[in-house]
């Protein structure tokens, strides 16, 4: 989700008409762990505020008035006023013939937006009942002249209600950006790493591992992209004739990282991948490093997210995170990783935390 989308989601739960912009900024920060420390944070927040205003979601303070923070560039609003969206006027479909697959449309109170969505689908089903399924953006461009028109179709109320089928009605399928994955060796396992620095360090270490037969796949991905793209690895495994038996994940030790891990684990289960498990051999040493301070997160969410980790790592995370302290992967740099991963020991058990690391490595 973008900062503007995180702000919009926060606004949806508010009842007051005027909301302090600092609260919206915190919502954007909570949705993107890299934003609080970004040199472009102020510019990103200003752009998000402009997006909300342009979408008619909020009204910004009058330009040049006292409702702006001019302590740095660009200026930021001190507050926003929520705007209540107009309800779409419902109307019955006009005198038209719905194809049998969309017969439900004749019996529902449909808004103008619903009709604008369904009419091209109806025409396509009528003219091309056996159309070959294509990626959603391609069908979107064909039906509406806009490849992004159906970007959020999976969450549309007609889809979630089971009335409109992406496969059967749209004759389309999702096409998420592929997971960035690298075949470093023939072993049947894959380790997914969230941050680019840790990924780069591990890639260089594993590339030089003395027994290549112990090395498998290394992938890079995190957040919403990882959850969306995880299933794309199945095609790559098939193309390379290199399936896996073990699937490990190494994320930041923070609320976002752990919640992402849980969502990715569920997606892996749904796709028929091996169980997605923590790379405990990396998380354990990470928990010994110096944490950094962040805004305090909800303790209940932390406990629920930390349950993805095995004990005693889960308990240690639950003791750390509610205090407003987190551990980023950068706290475990390449020299320390090289000490932890011992070339004279089997690699996969070290990553899984099933084989003790020695300080002599």
mmCIF file of N, CA and C in Angstrom, residues 299-361:
data_model
loop_
_atom_site.group_PDB
_atom_site.id
_atom_site.type_symbol
_atom_site.label_atom_id
_atom_site.label_comp_id
_atom_site.label_asym_id
_atom_site.label_seq_id
_atom_site.Cartn_x
_atom_site.Cartn_y
_atom_site.Cartn_z
ATOM 1 N N UNK A 299 0.822 -4.064 21.689
ATOM 2 C CA UNK A 299 1.380 -5.275 22.293
ATOM 3 C C UNK A 299 0.632 -6.526 21.855
ATOM 4 N N UNK A 300 -0.684 -6.421 21.693
ATOM 5 C CA UNK A 300 -1.463 -7.572 21.255
ATOM 6 C C UNK A 300 -1.072 -8.023 19.866
ATOM 7 N N UNK A 301 -0.888 -7.068 18.943
ATOM 8 C CA UNK A 301 -0.464 -7.423 17.585
ATOM 9 C C UNK A 301 0.932 -8.031 17.599
ATOM 10 N N UNK A 302 1.793 -7.518 18.471
ATOM 11 C CA UNK A 302 3.155 -8.049 18.558
ATOM 12 C C UNK A 302 3.136 -9.508 19.007
ATOM 13 N N UNK A 303 2.348 -9.810 20.053
ATOM 14 C CA UNK A 303 2.282 -11.189 20.544
ATOM 15 C C UNK A 303 1.752 -12.131 19.462
ATOM 16 N N UNK A 304 0.724 -11.671 18.747
ATOM 17 C CA UNK A 304 0.148 -12.511 17.697
ATOM 18 C C UNK A 304 1.150 -12.736 16.565
ATOM 19 N N UNK A 305 1.885 -11.689 16.186
ATOM 20 C CA UNK A 305 2.836 -11.813 15.081
ATOM 21 C C UNK A 305 4.055 -12.637 15.484
ATOM 22 N N UNK A 306 4.510 -12.459 16.725
ATOM 23 C CA UNK A 306 5.710 -13.168 17.188
ATOM 24 C C UNK A 306 5.479 -14.666 17.313
ATOM 25 N N UNK A 307 4.216 -15.087 17.328
ATOM 26 C CA UNK A 307 3.909 -16.513 17.433
ATOM 27 C C UNK A 307 4.449 -17.291 16.235
ATOM 28 N N UNK A 308 4.787 -16.592 15.138
ATOM 29 C CA UNK A 308 5.379 -17.276 13.980
ATOM 30 C C UNK A 308 6.773 -17.802 14.305
ATOM 31 N N UNK A 309 7.457 -17.162 15.250
ATOM 32 C CA UNK A 309 8.797 -17.590 15.625
ATOM 33 C C UNK A 309 8.733 -18.772 16.579
ATOM 34 N N UNK A 310 9.734 -19.632 16.576
ATOM 35 C CA UNK A 310 9.777 -20.716 17.563
ATOM 36 C C UNK A 310 10.245 -20.167 18.911
ATOM 37 N N UNK A 311 9.937 -20.893 19.947
ATOM 38 C CA UNK A 311 10.481 -20.534 21.259
ATOM 39 C C UNK A 311 11.940 -20.992 21.333
ATOM 40 N N UNK A 312 12.816 -20.255 22.038
ATOM 41 C CA UNK A 312 12.519 -19.077 22.865
ATOM 42 C C UNK A 312 12.579 -17.752 22.104
ATOM 43 N N UNK A 313 12.714 -17.803 20.763
ATOM 44 C CA UNK A 313 12.827 -16.560 19.997
ATOM 45 C C UNK A 313 11.559 -15.724 20.112
ATOM 46 N N UNK A 314 10.388 -16.376 20.113
ATOM 47 C CA UNK A 314 9.131 -15.638 20.213
ATOM 48 C C UNK A 314 9.068 -14.864 21.522
ATOM 49 N N UNK A 315 9.453 -15.500 22.622
ATOM 50 C CA UNK A 315 9.417 -14.829 23.920
ATOM 51 C C UNK A 315 10.390 -13.655 23.962
ATOM 52 N N UNK A 316 11.554 -13.831 23.373
ATOM 53 C CA UNK A 316 12.544 -12.741 23.360
ATOM 54 C C UNK A 316 12.050 -11.568 22.518
ATOM 55 N N UNK A 317 11.388 -11.870 21.406
ATOM 56 C CA UNK A 317 10.824 -10.800 20.580
ATOM 57 C C UNK A 317 9.710 -10.074 21.324
ATOM 58 N N UNK A 318 8.871 -10.824 22.049
ATOM 59 C CA UNK A 318 7.770 -10.217 22.805
ATOM 60 C C UNK A 318 8.287 -9.354 23.951
ATOM 61 N N UNK A 319 9.474 -9.645 24.445
ATOM 62 C CA UNK A 319 10.058 -8.820 25.502
ATOM 63 C C UNK A 319 10.673 -7.545 24.941
ATOM 64 N N UNK A 320 11.077 -7.585 23.687
ATOM 65 C CA UNK A 320 11.782 -6.452 23.080
ATOM 66 C C UNK A 320 10.847 -5.459 22.395
ATOM 67 N N UNK A 321 9.984 -5.964 21.516
ATOM 68 C CA UNK A 321 9.215 -5.080 20.636
ATOM 69 C C UNK A 321 8.227 -4.171 21.366
ATOM 70 N N UNK A 322 7.528 -4.621 22.414
ATOM 71 C CA UNK A 322 6.586 -3.706 23.076
ATOM 72 C C UNK A 322 7.250 -2.507 23.733
ATOM 73 N N UNK A 323 8.570 -2.541 23.888
ATOM 74 C CA UNK A 323 9.278 -1.406 24.473
ATOM 75 C C UNK A 323 9.623 -0.342 23.433
ATOM 76 N N UNK A 324 9.209 -0.576 22.186
ATOM 77 C CA UNK A 324 9.552 0.377 21.131
ATOM 78 C C UNK A 324 10.948 0.155 20.595
ATOM 79 N N UNK A 325 11.435 -1.083 20.664
ATOM 80 C CA UNK A 325 12.749 -1.416 20.138
ATOM 81 C C UNK A 325 12.604 -2.517 19.092
ATOM 82 N N UNK A 326 13.355 -2.404 18.003
ATOM 83 C CA UNK A 326 13.310 -3.386 16.925
ATOM 84 C C UNK A 326 14.731 -3.704 16.496
ATOM 85 N N UNK A 327 14.868 -4.760 15.734
ATOM 86 C CA UNK A 327 16.172 -5.156 15.200
ATOM 87 C C UNK A 327 16.055 -5.309 13.691
ATOM 88 N N UNK A 328 16.769 -4.460 12.973
ATOM 89 C CA UNK A 328 16.820 -4.564 11.517
ATOM 90 C C UNK A 328 17.929 -5.543 11.126
ATOM 91 N N UNK A 329 17.804 -6.124 9.951
ATOM 92 C CA UNK A 329 18.794 -7.090 9.500
ATOM 93 C C UNK A 329 20.179 -6.469 9.354
ATOM 94 N N UNK A 330 20.233 -5.169 9.122
ATOM 95 C CA UNK A 330 21.526 -4.504 8.982
ATOM 96 C C UNK A 330 22.354 -4.567 10.259
ATOM 97 N N UNK A 331 21.707 -4.892 11.399
ATOM 98 C CA UNK A 331 22.438 -5.021 12.661
ATOM 99 C C UNK A 331 23.301 -6.273 12.696
ATOM 100 N N UNK A 332 23.106 -7.177 11.733
ATOM 101 C CA UNK A 332 23.904 -8.397 11.645
ATOM 102 C C UNK A 332 24.660 -8.342 10.315
ATOM 103 N N UNK A 333 25.792 -7.626 10.268
ATOM 104 C CA UNK A 333 26.475 -7.363 8.996
ATOM 105 C C UNK A 333 27.241 -8.579 8.482
ATOM 106 N N UNK A 334 27.785 -8.419 7.281
ATOM 107 C CA UNK A 334 28.449 -9.530 6.594
ATOM 108 C C UNK A 334 29.579 -10.156 7.410
ATOM 109 N N UNK A 335 30.475 -9.390 8.033
ATOM 110 C CA UNK A 335 31.533 -10.051 8.814
ATOM 111 C C UNK A 335 30.990 -10.950 9.915
ATOM 112 N N UNK A 336 29.907 -10.514 10.575
ATOM 113 C CA UNK A 336 29.324 -11.339 11.628
ATOM 114 C C UNK A 336 28.632 -12.571 11.036
ATOM 115 N N UNK A 337 27.966 -12.411 9.887
ATOM 116 C CA UNK A 337 27.336 -13.551 9.225
ATOM 117 C C UNK A 337 28.378 -14.590 8.826
ATOM 118 N N UNK A 338 29.527 -14.127 8.372
ATOM 119 C CA UNK A 338 30.594 -15.051 7.988
ATOM 120 C C UNK A 338 31.101 -15.831 9.193
ATOM 121 N N UNK A 339 31.096 -15.202 10.380
ATOM 122 C CA UNK A 339 31.495 -15.894 11.596
ATOM 123 C C UNK A 339 30.450 -16.921 12.020
ATOM 124 N N UNK A 340 29.172 -16.600 11.755
ATOM 125 C CA UNK A 340 28.088 -17.472 12.201
ATOM 126 C C UNK A 340 27.941 -18.706 11.333
ATOM 127 N N UNK A 341 28.090 -18.545 10.020
ATOM 128 C CA UNK A 341 27.902 -19.667 9.094
ATOM 129 C C UNK A 341 29.242 -20.354 8.883
ATOM 130 N N UNK A 342 29.387 -21.498 9.533
ATOM 131 C CA UNK A 342 30.671 -22.203 9.560
ATOM 132 C C UNK A 342 30.819 -23.131 8.359
ATOM 133 N N UNK A 343 31.837 -22.940 7.523
ATOM 134 C CA UNK A 343 32.015 -23.794 6.348
ATOM 135 C C UNK A 343 32.248 -25.260 6.687
ATOM 136 N N UNK A 344 32.692 -25.564 7.926
ATOM 137 C CA UNK A 344 32.925 -26.965 8.273
ATOM 138 C C UNK A 344 31.686 -27.642 8.831
ATOM 139 N N UNK A 345 30.556 -26.951 8.807
ATOM 140 C CA UNK A 345 29.286 -27.540 9.228
ATOM 141 C C UNK A 345 28.300 -27.504 8.058
ATOM 142 N N UNK A 346 27.329 -28.415 8.090
ATOM 143 C CA UNK A 346 26.311 -28.460 7.032
ATOM 144 C C UNK A 346 25.504 -27.166 7.041
ATOM 145 N N UNK A 347 25.236 -26.608 5.860
ATOM 146 C CA UNK A 347 24.671 -25.266 5.762
ATOM 147 C C UNK A 347 23.214 -25.172 6.213
ATOM 148 N N UNK A 348 22.322 -26.001 5.659
ATOM 149 C CA UNK A 348 20.895 -25.842 5.930
ATOM 150 C C UNK A 348 20.555 -25.934 7.415
ATOM 151 N N UNK A 349 21.103 -26.905 8.173
ATOM 152 C CA UNK A 349 20.796 -26.917 9.609
ATOM 153 C C UNK A 349 21.227 -25.647 10.328
ATOM 154 N N UNK A 350 22.280 -25.003 9.844
ATOM 155 C CA UNK A 350 22.703 -23.742 10.458
ATOM 156 C C UNK A 350 21.656 -22.653 10.224
ATOM 157 N N UNK A 351 21.120 -22.605 9.017
ATOM 158 C CA UNK A 351 20.094 -21.608 8.709
ATOM 159 C C UNK A 351 18.813 -21.874 9.497
ATOM 160 N N UNK A 352 18.488 -23.132 9.674
ATOM 161 C CA UNK A 352 17.273 -23.510 10.408
ATOM 162 C C UNK A 352 17.457 -23.382 11.912
ATOM 163 N N UNK A 353 18.700 -23.196 12.389
ATOM 164 C CA UNK A 353 18.943 -23.101 13.814
ATOM 165 C C UNK A 353 18.993 -24.442 14.485
ATOM 166 N N UNK A 354 19.248 -25.507 13.719
ATOM 167 C CA UNK A 354 19.271 -26.864 14.267
ATOM 168 C C UNK A 354 20.677 -27.346 14.560
ATOM 169 N N UNK A 355 21.660 -26.494 14.249
ATOM 170 C CA UNK A 355 23.055 -26.869 14.455
ATOM 171 C C UNK A 355 23.752 -25.681 15.075
ATOM 172 N N UNK A 356 24.443 -25.876 16.172
ATOM 173 C CA UNK A 356 25.052 -24.774 16.912
ATOM 174 C C UNK A 356 26.118 -24.095 16.088
ATOM 175 N N UNK A 357 26.085 -22.748 16.085
ATOM 176 C CA UNK A 357 27.153 -21.964 15.483
ATOM 177 C C UNK A 357 28.287 -21.812 16.489
ATOM 178 N N UNK A 358 29.477 -21.815 16.030
ATOM 179 C CA UNK A 358 30.625 -21.665 16.942
ATOM 180 C C UNK A 358 31.324 -20.357 16.676
ATOM 181 N N UNK A 359 31.837 -19.749 17.743
ATOM 182 C CA UNK A 359 32.502 -18.449 17.624
ATOM 183 C C UNK A 359 33.801 -18.546 16.824
ATOM 184 N N UNK A 360 34.337 -19.762 16.661
ATOM 185 C CA UNK A 360 35.602 -19.932 15.970
ATOM 186 C C UNK A 360 35.460 -19.840 14.468
ATOM 187 N N UNK A 361 34.262 -19.890 13.965
ATOM 188 C CA UNK A 361 34.057 -19.885 12.507
ATOM 189 C C UNK A 361 34.417 -18.528 11.910
#
